[in-house]
Short mmCIF file of N, CA and C in Angstrom, two decimals:
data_model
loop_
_atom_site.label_atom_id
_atom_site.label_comp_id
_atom_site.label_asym_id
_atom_site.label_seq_id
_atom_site.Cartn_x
_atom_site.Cartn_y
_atom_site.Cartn_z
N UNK A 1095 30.74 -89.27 -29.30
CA UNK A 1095 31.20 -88.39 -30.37
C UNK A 1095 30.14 -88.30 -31.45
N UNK A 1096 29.74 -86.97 -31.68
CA UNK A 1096 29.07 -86.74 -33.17
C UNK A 1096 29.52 -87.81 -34.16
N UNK A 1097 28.84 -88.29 -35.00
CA UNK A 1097 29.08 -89.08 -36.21
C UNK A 1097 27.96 -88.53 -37.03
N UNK A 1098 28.73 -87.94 -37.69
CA UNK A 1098 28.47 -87.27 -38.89
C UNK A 1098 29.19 -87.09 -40.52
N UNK A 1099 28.60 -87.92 -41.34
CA UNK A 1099 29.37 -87.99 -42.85
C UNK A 1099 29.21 -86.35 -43.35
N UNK A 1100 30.60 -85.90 -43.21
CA UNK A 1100 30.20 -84.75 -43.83
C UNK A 1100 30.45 -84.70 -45.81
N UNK A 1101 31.06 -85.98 -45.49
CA UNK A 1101 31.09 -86.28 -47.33
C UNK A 1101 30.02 -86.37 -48.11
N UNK A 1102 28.67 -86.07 -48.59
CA UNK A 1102 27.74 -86.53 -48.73
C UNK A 1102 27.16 -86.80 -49.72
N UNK A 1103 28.35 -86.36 -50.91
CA UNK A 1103 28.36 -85.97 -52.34
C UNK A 1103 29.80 -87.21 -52.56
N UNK A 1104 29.21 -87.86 -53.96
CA UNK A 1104 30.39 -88.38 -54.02
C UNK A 1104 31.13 -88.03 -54.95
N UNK A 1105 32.27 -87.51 -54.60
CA UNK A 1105 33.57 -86.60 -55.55
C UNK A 1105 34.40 -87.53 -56.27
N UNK A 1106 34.52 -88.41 -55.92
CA UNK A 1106 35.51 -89.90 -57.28
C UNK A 1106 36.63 -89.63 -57.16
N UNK A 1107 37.19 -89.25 -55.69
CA UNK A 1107 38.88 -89.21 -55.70
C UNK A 1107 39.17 -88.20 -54.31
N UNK A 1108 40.35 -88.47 -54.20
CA UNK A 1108 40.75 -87.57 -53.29
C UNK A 1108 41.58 -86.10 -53.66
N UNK A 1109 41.40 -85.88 -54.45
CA UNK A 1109 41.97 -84.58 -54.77
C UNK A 1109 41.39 -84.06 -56.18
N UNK A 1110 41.14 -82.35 -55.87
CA UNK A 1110 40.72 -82.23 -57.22
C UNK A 1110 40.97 -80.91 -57.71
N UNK A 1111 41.24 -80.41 -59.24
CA UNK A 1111 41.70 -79.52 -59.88
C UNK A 1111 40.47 -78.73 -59.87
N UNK A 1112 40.24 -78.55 -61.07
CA UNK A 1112 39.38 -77.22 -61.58
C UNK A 1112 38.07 -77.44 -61.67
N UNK A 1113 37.78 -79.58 -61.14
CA UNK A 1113 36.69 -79.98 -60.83
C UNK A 1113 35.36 -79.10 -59.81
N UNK A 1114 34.21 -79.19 -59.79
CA UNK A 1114 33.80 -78.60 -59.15
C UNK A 1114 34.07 -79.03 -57.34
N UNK A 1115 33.75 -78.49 -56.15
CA UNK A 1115 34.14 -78.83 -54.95
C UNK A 1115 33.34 -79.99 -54.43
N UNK A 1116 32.34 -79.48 -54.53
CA UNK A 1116 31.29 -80.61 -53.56
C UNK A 1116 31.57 -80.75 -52.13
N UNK A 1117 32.12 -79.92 -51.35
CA UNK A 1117 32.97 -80.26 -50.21
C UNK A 1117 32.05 -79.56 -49.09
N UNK A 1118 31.72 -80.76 -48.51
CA UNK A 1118 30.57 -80.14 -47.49
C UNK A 1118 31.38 -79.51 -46.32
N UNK A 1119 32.46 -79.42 -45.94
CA UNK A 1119 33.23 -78.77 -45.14
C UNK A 1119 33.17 -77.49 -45.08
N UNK A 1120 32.76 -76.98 -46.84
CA UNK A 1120 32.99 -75.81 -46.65
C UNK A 1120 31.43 -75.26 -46.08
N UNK A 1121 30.41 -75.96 -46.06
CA UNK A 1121 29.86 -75.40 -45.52
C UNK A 1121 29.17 -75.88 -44.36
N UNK A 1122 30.21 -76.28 -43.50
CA UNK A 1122 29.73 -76.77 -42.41
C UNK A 1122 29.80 -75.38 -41.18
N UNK A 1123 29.35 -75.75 -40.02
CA UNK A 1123 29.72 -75.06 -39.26
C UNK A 1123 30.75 -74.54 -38.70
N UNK A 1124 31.44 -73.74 -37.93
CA UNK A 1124 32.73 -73.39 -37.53
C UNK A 1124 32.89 -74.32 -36.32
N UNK A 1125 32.23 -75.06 -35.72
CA UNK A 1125 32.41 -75.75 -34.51
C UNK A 1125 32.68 -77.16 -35.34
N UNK A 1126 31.94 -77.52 -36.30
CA UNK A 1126 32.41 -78.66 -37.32
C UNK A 1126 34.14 -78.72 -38.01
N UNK A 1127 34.21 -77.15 -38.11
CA UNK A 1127 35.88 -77.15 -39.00
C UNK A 1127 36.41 -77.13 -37.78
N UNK A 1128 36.58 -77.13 -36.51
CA UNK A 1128 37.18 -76.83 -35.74
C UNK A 1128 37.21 -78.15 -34.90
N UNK A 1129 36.79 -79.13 -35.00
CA UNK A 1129 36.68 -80.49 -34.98
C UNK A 1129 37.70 -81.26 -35.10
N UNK A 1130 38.30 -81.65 -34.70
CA UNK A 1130 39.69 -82.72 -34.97
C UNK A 1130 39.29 -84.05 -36.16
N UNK A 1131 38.69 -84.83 -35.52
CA UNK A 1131 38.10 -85.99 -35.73
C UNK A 1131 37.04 -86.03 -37.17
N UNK A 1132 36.37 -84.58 -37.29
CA UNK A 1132 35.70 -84.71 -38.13
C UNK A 1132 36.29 -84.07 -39.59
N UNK A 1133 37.41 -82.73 -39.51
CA UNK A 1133 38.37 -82.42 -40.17
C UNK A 1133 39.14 -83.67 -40.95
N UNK A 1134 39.30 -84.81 -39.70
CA UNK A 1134 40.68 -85.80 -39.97
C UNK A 1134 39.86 -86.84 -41.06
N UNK A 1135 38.67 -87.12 -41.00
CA UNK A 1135 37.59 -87.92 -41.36
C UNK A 1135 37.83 -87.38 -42.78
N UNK A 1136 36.98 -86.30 -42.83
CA UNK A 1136 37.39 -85.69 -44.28
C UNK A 1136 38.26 -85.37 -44.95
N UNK A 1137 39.52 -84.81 -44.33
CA UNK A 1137 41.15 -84.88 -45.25
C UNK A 1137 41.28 -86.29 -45.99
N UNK A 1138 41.01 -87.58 -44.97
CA UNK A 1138 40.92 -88.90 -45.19
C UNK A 1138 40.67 -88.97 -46.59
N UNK A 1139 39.44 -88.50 -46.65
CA UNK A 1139 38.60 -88.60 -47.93
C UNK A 1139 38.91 -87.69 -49.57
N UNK A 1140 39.52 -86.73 -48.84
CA UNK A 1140 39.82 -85.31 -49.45
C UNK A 1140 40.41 -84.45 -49.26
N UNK A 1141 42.05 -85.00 -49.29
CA UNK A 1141 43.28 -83.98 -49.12
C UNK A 1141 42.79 -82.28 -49.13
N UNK A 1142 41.95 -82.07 -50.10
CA UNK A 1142 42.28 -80.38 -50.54
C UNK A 1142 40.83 -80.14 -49.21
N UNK A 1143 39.90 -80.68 -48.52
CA UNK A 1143 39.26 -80.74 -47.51
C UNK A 1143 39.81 -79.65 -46.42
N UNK A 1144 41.01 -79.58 -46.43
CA UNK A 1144 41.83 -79.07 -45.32
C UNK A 1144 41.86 -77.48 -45.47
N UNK A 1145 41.45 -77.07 -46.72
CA UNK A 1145 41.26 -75.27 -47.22
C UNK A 1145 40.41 -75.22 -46.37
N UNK A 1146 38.92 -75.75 -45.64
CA UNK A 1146 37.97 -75.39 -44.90
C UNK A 1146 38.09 -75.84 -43.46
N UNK A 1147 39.10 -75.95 -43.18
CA UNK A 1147 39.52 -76.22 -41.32
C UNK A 1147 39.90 -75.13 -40.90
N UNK A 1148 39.63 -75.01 -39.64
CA UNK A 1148 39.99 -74.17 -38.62
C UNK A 1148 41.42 -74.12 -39.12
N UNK A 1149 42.30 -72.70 -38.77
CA UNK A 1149 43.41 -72.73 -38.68
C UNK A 1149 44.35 -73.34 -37.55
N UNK A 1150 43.77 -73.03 -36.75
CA UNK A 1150 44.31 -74.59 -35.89
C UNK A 1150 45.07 -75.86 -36.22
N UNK A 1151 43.43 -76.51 -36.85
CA UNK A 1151 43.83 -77.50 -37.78
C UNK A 1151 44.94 -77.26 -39.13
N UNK A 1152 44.98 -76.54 -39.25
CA UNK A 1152 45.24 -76.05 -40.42
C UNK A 1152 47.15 -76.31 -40.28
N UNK A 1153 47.64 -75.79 -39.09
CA UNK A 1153 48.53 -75.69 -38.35
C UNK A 1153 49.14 -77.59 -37.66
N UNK A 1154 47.91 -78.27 -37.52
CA UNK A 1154 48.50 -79.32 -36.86
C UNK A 1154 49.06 -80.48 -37.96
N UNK A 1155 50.55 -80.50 -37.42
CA UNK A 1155 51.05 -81.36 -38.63
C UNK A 1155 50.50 -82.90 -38.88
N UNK A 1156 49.91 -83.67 -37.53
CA UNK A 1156 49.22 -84.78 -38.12
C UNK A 1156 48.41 -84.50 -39.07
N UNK A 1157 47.48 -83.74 -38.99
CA UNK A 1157 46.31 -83.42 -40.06
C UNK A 1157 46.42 -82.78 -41.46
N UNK A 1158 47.82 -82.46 -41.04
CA UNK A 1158 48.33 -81.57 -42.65
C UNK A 1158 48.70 -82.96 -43.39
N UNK A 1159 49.55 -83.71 -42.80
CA UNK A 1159 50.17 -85.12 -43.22
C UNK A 1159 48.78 -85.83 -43.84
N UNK A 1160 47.83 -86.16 -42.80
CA UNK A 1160 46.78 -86.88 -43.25
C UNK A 1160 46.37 -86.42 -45.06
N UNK A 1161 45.88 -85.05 -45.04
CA UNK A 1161 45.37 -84.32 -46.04
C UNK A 1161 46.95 -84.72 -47.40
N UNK A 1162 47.75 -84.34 -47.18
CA UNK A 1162 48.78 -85.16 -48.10
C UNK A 1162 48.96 -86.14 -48.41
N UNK A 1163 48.85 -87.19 -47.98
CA UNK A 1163 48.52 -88.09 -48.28
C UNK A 1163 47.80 -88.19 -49.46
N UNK A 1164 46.60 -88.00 -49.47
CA UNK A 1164 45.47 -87.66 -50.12
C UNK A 1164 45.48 -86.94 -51.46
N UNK A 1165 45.92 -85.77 -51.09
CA UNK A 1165 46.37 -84.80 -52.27
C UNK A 1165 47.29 -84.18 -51.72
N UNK A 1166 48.86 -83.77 -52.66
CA UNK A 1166 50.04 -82.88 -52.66
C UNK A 1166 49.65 -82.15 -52.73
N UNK A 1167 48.79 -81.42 -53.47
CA UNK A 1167 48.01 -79.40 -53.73
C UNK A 1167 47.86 -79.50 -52.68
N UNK A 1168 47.21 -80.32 -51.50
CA UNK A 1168 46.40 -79.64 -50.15
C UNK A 1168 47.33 -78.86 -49.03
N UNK A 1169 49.23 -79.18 -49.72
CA UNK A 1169 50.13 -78.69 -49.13
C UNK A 1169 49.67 -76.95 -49.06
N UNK A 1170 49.25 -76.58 -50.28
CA UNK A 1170 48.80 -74.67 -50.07
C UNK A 1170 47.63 -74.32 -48.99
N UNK A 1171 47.33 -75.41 -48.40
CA UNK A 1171 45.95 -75.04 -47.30
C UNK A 1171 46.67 -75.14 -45.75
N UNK A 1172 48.27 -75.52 -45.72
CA UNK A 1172 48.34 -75.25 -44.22
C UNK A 1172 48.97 -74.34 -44.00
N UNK A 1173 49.38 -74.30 -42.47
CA UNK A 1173 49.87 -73.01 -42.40
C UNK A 1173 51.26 -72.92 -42.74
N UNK A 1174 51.47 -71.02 -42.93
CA UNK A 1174 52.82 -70.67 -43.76
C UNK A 1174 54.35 -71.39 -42.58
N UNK A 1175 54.13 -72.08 -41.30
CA UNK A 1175 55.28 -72.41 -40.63
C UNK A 1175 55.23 -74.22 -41.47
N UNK A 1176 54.19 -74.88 -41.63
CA UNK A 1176 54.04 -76.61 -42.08
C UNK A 1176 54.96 -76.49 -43.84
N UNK A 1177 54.22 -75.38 -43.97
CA UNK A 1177 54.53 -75.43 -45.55
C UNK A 1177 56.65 -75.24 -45.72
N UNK A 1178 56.91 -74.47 -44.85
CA UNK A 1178 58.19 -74.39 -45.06
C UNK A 1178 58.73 -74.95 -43.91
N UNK A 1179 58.16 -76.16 -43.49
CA UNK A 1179 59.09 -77.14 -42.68
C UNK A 1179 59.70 -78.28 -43.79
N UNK A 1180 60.88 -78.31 -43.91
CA UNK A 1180 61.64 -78.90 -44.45
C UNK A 1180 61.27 -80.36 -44.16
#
């Protein structure tokens, strides 16, 4: 498996407001957001991480959970069926 820190900047928390992003996700590749393992790595790190995943990911409730954890806001980055699962 690739091992790759896509964190590479250090942000001082897992969730963040009006802070700037620093979120190398967003500019990773589409074969990178589309990544399970490397998505899950970074939610880990950075609930709101999950705005730059594949919708896929975006969709899979382990990884939505993971990213919550992390940060409650990152609830607006999955998809519209996770968000209104009760």
């Amino acid at each position: 498996a690739m091992r790759w820190n896509l964190h590479a900047r250090n942000c001082g928390g897992g969730c963040h407001g009006s802070s700037p992003r620093g979120d190398a996700l967003e500019y990773a590749y589409e074969e990178l957001r589309s990544d399970k393992e490397v998505v899950t790595e970074e939610v880990r790190k950075r609930g709101d991480a999950l705005e730059f995943a594949c919708e896929e990911l975006r969709s899979d409730k382990e990884g939505v959970m993971e990213a919550l954890r992390q940060c409650g806001r990152a609830v607006r980055f999955a998809c519209e069926e996770l968000r209104s699962d009760k």
